Tab-separated table of C-alpha atoms and ligand atoms in Angstrom:
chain	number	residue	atom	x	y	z
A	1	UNK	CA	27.372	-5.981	-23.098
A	2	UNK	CA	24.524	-6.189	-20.902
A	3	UNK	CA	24.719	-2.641	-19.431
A	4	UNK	CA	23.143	-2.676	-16.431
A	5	UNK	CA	25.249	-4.765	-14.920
A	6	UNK	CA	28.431	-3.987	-17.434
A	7	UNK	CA	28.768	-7.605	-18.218
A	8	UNK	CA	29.958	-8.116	-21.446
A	9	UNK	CA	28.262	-11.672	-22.620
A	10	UNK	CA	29.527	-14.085	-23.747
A	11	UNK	CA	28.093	-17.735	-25.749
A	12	UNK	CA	29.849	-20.937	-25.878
A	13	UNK	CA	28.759	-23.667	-28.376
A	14	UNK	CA	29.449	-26.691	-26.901
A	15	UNK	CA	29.005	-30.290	-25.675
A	16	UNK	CA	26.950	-31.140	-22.619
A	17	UNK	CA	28.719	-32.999	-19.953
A	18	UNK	CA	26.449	-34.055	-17.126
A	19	UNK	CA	28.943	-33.944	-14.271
A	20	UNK	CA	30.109	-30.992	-14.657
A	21	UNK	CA	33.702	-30.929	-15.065
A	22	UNK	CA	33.804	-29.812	-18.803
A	23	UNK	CA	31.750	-28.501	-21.687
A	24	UNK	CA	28.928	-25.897	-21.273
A	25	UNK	CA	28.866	-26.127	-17.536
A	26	UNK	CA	32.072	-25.720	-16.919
A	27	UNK	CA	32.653	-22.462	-19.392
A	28	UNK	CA	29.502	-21.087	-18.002
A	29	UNK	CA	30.718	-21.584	-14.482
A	30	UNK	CA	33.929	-19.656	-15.925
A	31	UNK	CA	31.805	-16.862	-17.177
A	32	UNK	CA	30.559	-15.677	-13.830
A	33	UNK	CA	33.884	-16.561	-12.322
A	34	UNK	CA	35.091	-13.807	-14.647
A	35	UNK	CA	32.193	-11.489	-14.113
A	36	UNK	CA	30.783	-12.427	-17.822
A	37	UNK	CA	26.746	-13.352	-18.438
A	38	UNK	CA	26.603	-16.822	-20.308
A	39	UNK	CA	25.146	-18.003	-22.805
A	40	UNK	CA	24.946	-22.119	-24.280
A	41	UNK	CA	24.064	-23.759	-27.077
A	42	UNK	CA	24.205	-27.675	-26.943
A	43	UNK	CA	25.921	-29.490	-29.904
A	44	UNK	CA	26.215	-33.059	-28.462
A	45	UNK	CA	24.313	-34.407	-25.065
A	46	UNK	CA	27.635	-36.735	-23.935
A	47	UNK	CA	27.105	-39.480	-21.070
A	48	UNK	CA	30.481	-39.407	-18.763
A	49	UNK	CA	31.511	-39.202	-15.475
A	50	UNK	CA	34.706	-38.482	-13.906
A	51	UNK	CA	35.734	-41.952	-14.967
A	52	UNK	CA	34.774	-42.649	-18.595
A	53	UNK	CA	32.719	-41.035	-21.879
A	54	UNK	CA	30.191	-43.635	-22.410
A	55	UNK	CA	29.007	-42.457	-25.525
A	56	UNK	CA	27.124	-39.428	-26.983
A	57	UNK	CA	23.929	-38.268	-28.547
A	58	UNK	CA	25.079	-35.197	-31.351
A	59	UNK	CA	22.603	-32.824	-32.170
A	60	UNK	CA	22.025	-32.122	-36.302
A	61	UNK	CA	22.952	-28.905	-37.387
A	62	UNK	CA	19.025	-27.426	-37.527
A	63	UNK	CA	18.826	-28.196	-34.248
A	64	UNK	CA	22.578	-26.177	-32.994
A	65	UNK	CA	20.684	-23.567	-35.250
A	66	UNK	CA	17.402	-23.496	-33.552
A	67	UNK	CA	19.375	-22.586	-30.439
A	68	UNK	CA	21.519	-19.849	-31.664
A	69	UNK	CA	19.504	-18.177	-34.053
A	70	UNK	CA	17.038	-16.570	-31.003
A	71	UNK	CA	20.208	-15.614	-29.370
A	72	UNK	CA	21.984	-13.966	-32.270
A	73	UNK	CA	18.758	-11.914	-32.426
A	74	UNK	CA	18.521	-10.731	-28.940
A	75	UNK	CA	21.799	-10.371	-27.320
A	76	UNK	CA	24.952	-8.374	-28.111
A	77	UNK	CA	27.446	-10.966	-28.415
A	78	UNK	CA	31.012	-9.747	-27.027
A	79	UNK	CA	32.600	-13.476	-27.574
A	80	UNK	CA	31.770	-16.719	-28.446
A	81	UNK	CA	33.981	-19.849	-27.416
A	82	UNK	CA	33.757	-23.226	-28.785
A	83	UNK	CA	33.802	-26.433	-27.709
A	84	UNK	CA	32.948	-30.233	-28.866
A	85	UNK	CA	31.227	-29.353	-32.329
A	86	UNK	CA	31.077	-33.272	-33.542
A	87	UNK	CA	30.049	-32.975	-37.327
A	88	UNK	CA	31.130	-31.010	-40.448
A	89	UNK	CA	27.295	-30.117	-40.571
A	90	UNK	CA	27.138	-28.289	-37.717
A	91	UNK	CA	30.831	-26.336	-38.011
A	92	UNK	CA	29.742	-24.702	-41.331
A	93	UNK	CA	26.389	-23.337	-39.671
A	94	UNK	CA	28.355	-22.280	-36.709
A	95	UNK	CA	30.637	-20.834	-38.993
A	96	UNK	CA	28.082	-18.961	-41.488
A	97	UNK	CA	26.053	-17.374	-38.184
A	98	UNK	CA	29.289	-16.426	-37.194
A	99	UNK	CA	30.317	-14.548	-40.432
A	100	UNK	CA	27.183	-12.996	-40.664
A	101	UNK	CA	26.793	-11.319	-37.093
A	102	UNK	CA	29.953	-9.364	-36.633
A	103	UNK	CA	31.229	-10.804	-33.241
A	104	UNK	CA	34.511	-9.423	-31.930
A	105	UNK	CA	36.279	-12.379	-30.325
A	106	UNK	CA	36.066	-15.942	-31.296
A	107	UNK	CA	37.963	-18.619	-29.192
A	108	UNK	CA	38.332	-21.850	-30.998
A	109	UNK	CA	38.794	-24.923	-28.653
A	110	UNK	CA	39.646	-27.499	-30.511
A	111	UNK	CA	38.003	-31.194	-28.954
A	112	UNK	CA	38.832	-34.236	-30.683
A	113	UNK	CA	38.749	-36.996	-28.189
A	114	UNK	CA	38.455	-37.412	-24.295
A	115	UNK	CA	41.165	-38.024	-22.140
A	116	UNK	CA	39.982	-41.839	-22.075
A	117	UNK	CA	40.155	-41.714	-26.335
A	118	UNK	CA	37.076	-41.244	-26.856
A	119	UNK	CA	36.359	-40.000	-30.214
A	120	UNK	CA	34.242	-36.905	-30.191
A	121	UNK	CA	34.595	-35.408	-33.525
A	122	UNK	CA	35.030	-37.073	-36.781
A	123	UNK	CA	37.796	-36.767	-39.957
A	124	UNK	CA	34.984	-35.082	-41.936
A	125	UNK	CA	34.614	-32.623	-39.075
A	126	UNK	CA	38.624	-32.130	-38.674
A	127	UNK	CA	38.655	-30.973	-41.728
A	128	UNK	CA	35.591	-28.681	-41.956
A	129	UNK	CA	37.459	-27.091	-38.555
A	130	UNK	CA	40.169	-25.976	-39.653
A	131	UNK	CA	38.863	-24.716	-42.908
A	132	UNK	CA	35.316	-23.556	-42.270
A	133	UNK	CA	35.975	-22.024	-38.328
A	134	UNK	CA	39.742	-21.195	-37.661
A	135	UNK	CA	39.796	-18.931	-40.513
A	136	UNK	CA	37.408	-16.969	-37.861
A	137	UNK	CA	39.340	-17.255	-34.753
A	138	UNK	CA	41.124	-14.527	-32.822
A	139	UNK	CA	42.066	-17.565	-31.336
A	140	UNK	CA	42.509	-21.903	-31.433
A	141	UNK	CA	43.833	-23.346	-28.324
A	142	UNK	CA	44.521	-26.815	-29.212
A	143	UNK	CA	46.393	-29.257	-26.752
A	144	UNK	CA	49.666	-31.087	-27.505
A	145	UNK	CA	47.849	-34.155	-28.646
A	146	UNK	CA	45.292	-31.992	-30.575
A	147	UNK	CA	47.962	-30.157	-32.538
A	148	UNK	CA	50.031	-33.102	-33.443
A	149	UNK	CA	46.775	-34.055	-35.092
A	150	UNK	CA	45.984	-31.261	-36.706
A	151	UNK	CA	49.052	-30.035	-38.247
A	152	UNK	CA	50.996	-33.352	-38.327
A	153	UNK	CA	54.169	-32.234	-36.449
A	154	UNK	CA	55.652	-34.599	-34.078
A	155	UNK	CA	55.683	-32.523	-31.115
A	156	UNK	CA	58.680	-33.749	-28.599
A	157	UNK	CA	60.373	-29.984	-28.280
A	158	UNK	CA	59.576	-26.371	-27.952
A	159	UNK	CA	61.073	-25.968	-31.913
A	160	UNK	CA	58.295	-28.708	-32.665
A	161	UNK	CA	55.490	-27.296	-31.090
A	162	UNK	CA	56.146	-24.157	-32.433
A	163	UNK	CA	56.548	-25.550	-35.988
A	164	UNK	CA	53.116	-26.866	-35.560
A	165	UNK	CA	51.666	-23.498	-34.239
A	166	UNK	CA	53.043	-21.976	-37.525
A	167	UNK	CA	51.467	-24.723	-39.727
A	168	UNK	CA	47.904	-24.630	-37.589
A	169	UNK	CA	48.716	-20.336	-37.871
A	170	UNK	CA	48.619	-21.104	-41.896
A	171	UNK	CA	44.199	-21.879	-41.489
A	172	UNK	CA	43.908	-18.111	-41.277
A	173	UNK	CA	43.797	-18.072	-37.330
A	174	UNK	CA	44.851	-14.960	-35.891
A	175	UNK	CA	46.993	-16.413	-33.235
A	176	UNK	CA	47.166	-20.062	-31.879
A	177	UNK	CA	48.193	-21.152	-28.322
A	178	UNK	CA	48.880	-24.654	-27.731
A	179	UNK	CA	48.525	-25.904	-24.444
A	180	UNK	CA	51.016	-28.300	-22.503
A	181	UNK	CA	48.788	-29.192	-19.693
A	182	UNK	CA	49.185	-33.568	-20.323
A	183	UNK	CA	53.099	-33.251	-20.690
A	184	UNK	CA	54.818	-34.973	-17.988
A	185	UNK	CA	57.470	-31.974	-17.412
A	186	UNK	CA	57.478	-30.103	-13.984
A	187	UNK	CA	56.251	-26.659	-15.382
A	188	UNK	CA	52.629	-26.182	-17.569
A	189	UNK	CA	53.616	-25.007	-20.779
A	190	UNK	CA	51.635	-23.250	-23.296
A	191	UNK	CA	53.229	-21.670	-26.328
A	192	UNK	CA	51.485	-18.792	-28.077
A	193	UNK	CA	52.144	-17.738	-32.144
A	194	UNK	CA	50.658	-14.540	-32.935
A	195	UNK	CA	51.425	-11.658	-35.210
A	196	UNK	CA	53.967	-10.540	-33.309
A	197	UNK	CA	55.722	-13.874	-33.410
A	198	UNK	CA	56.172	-16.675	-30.585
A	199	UNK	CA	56.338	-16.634	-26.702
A	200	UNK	CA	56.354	-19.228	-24.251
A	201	UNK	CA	53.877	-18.867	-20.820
A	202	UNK	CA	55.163	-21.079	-18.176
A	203	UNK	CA	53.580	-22.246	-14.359
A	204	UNK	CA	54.376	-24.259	-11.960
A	205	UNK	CA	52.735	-27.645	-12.591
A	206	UNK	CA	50.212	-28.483	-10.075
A	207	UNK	CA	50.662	-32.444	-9.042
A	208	UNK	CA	46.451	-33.471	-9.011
A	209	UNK	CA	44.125	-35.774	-10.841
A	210	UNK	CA	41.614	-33.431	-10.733
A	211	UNK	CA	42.109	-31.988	-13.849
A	212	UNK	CA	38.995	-32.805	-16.029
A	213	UNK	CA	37.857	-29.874	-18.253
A	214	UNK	CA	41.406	-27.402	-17.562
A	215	UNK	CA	41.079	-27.171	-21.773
A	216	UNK	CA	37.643	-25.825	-21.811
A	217	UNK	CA	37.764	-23.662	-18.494
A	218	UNK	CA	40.468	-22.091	-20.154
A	219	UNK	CA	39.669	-21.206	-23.844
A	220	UNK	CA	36.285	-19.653	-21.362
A	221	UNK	CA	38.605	-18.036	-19.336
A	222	UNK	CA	40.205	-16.276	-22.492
A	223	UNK	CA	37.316	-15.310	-23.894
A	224	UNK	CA	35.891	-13.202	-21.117
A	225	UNK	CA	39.387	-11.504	-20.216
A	226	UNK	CA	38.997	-10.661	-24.329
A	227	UNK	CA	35.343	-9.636	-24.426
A	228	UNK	CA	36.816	-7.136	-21.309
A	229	UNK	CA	39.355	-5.846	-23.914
A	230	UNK	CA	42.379	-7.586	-22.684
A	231	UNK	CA	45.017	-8.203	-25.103
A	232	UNK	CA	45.825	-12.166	-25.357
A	233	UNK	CA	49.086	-11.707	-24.281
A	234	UNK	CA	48.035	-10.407	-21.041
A	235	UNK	CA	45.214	-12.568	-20.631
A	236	UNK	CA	47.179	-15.861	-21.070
A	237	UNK	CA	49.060	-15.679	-17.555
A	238	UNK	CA	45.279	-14.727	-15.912
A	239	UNK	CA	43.935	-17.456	-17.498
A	240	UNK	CA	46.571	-19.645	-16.453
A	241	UNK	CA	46.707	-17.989	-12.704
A	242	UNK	CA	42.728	-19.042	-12.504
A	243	UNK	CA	43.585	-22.749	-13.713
A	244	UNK	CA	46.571	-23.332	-11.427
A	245	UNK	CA	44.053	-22.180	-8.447
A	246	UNK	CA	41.070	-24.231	-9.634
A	247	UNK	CA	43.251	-27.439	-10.141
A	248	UNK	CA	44.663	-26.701	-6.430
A	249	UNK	CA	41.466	-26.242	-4.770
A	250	UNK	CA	39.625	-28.964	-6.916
A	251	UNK	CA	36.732	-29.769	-4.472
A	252	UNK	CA	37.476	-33.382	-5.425
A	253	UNK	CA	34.522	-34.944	-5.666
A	254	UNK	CA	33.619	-38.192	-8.237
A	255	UNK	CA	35.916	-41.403	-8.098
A	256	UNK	CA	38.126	-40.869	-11.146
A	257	UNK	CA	39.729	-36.819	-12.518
A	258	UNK	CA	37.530	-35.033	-10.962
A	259	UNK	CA	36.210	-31.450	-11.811
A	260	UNK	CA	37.941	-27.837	-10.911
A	261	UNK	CA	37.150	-25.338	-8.322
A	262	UNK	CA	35.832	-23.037	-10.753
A	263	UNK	CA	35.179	-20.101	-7.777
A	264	UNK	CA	38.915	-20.900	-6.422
A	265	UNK	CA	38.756	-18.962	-2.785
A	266	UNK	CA	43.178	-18.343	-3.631
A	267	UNK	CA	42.026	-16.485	-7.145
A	268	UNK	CA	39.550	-13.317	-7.287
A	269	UNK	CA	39.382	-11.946	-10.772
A	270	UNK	CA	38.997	-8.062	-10.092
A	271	UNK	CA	36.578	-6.808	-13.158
A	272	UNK	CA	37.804	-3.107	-11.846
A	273	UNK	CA	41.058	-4.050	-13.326
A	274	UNK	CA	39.159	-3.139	-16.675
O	301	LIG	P1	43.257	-29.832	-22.419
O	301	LIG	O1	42.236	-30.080	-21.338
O	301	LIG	O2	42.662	-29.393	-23.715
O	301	LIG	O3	44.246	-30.967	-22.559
O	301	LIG	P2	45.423	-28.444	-21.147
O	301	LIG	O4	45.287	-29.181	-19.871
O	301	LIG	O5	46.605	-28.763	-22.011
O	301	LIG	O6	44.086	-28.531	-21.973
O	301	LIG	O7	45.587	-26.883	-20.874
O	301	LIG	C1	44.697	-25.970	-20.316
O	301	LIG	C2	45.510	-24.979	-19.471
O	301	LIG	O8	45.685	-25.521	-18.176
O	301	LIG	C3	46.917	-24.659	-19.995
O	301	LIG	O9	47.247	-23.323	-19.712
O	301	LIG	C4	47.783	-25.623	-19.191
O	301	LIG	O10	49.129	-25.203	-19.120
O	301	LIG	C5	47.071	-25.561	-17.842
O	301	LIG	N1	47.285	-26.758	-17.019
O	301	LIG	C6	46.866	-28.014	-17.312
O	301	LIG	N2	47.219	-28.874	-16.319
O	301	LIG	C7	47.865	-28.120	-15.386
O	301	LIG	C8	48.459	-28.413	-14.115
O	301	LIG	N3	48.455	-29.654	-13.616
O	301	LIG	N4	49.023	-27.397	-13.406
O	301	LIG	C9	49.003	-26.121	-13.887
O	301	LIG	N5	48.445	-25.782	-15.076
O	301	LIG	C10	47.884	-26.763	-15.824
């Protein structure tokens, strides 16, 4: 918490996308929506647009290191949240940092591939994921797509997706929300299995292309309404609020799914509701 301000911080560890829309710009542009200070390390520099990921450069391990070790040591960490994290290397020293500073909230974003299929982590890395980092997590928010892959469920139904929350649960994650944003039904799904057992969060769908990055601005948005001591059940339908508003008020700009509003005018988030 940086008390002066009463901003608890928060780091997200990350891929760089240049335009914006997702990755470390996006969750840091999250973090002040929600009143948080950010923090960033880099893992991969990606080249993309709103249109296509052309390719990207991953950074080793030492190097992810480099960048979080002078953090670790000068800031009191209230949450981390993770992004793209493209090689086993770099999971297990992003998981051993975070075993050995005690850091109260971990949000697990799962990335696999772009929308566009891009591959942007590896089998090797899959693997090291769920065994290395979600054994950490107070959370893993993995998309439909992303959790069909991970637990290998079929996910066509509610009974499916929960069957695959249960199997992704089995890691040693303490809850895991999987997130219906691609489906092509008229309400936003997301279905959360915790300790306490299943329960369904529901919107109104909002009809836009812009919806590049609504995974990572929302694992961010998570993490700061837990680093303010929210419980996840009540920070789900704030989270989801926030990315309803930002898809609405997208500022549409770039030729293909563009970006979120990421200050949506229609959302305030009140940190006197603490
Ligand atoms: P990802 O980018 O990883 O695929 P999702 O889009 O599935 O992530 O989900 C992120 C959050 O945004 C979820 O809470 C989801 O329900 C919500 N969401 C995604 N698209 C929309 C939309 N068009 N309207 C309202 N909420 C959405």
């Amino acid at each position: 918490m940086d008390t002066q301000t009463n901003q608890p911080v928060v780091l997200t560890i990350a891929g760089f996308d240049p335009s914006g829309g997702a990755g470390i710009l996006a969750d840091i542009k999250t973090f002040a929506a929600f009143g948080c200070y950010g923090l960033a390390a880099v893992t991969s520099l990606t080249f993309q647009n709103t249109q296509r990921v052309a390719g990207a450069l991953n950074q080793t391990a030492e190097i992810t290191l480099q960048q979080l070790e002078p953090l670790f040591a000068d800031f009191e960490i209230s949450a981390i949240k993770t992004g793209m994290l493209p090689t086993a290397e770099i999971i297990r020293k992003v998981a051993s940092i975070i075993r050995a500073n005690s850091i109260p909230v971990v949000v697990v974003d799962p990335v696999l591939q772009s929308t566009s299929g891009f591959g942007l982590m590896d089998d090797r890395a899959l693997d090291s994921l769920t065994s290395d980092l979600f054994p950490l997590a107070s959370v893993v928010t993995p998309n439909i797509q992303e959790a069909r892959r991970i637990s290998g469920v079929d996910i066509k139904d509610q009974g499916q997706m929960e069957a695959a929350a249960e199997a992704i649960r089995k890691t040693g994650a303490q809850a895991v929300l999987i997130t219906g944003g691609d489906t092509a039904t008229s309400l936003a799904m997301d279905l959360l299995l915790d300790s306490q057992g299943a329960a369904v969060f529901s919107t109104e769908r909002i009809r836009s292309k812009h919806t590049h990055g609504t995974g990572c601005t929302f694992a961010s948005a998570l993490a700061c309404l837990l680093a303010r001591g929210r419980s996840l059940r009540d920070s789900v339908p704030i989270a989801k609020e926030y990315i309803a508003r930002a898809i609405a008020e997208a500022p549409e700009v770039g030729r293909g799914m563009g970006p979120l509003n990421h200050f949506p005018p229609g959302f305030r988030f009140d940190p006197g509701d603490d």
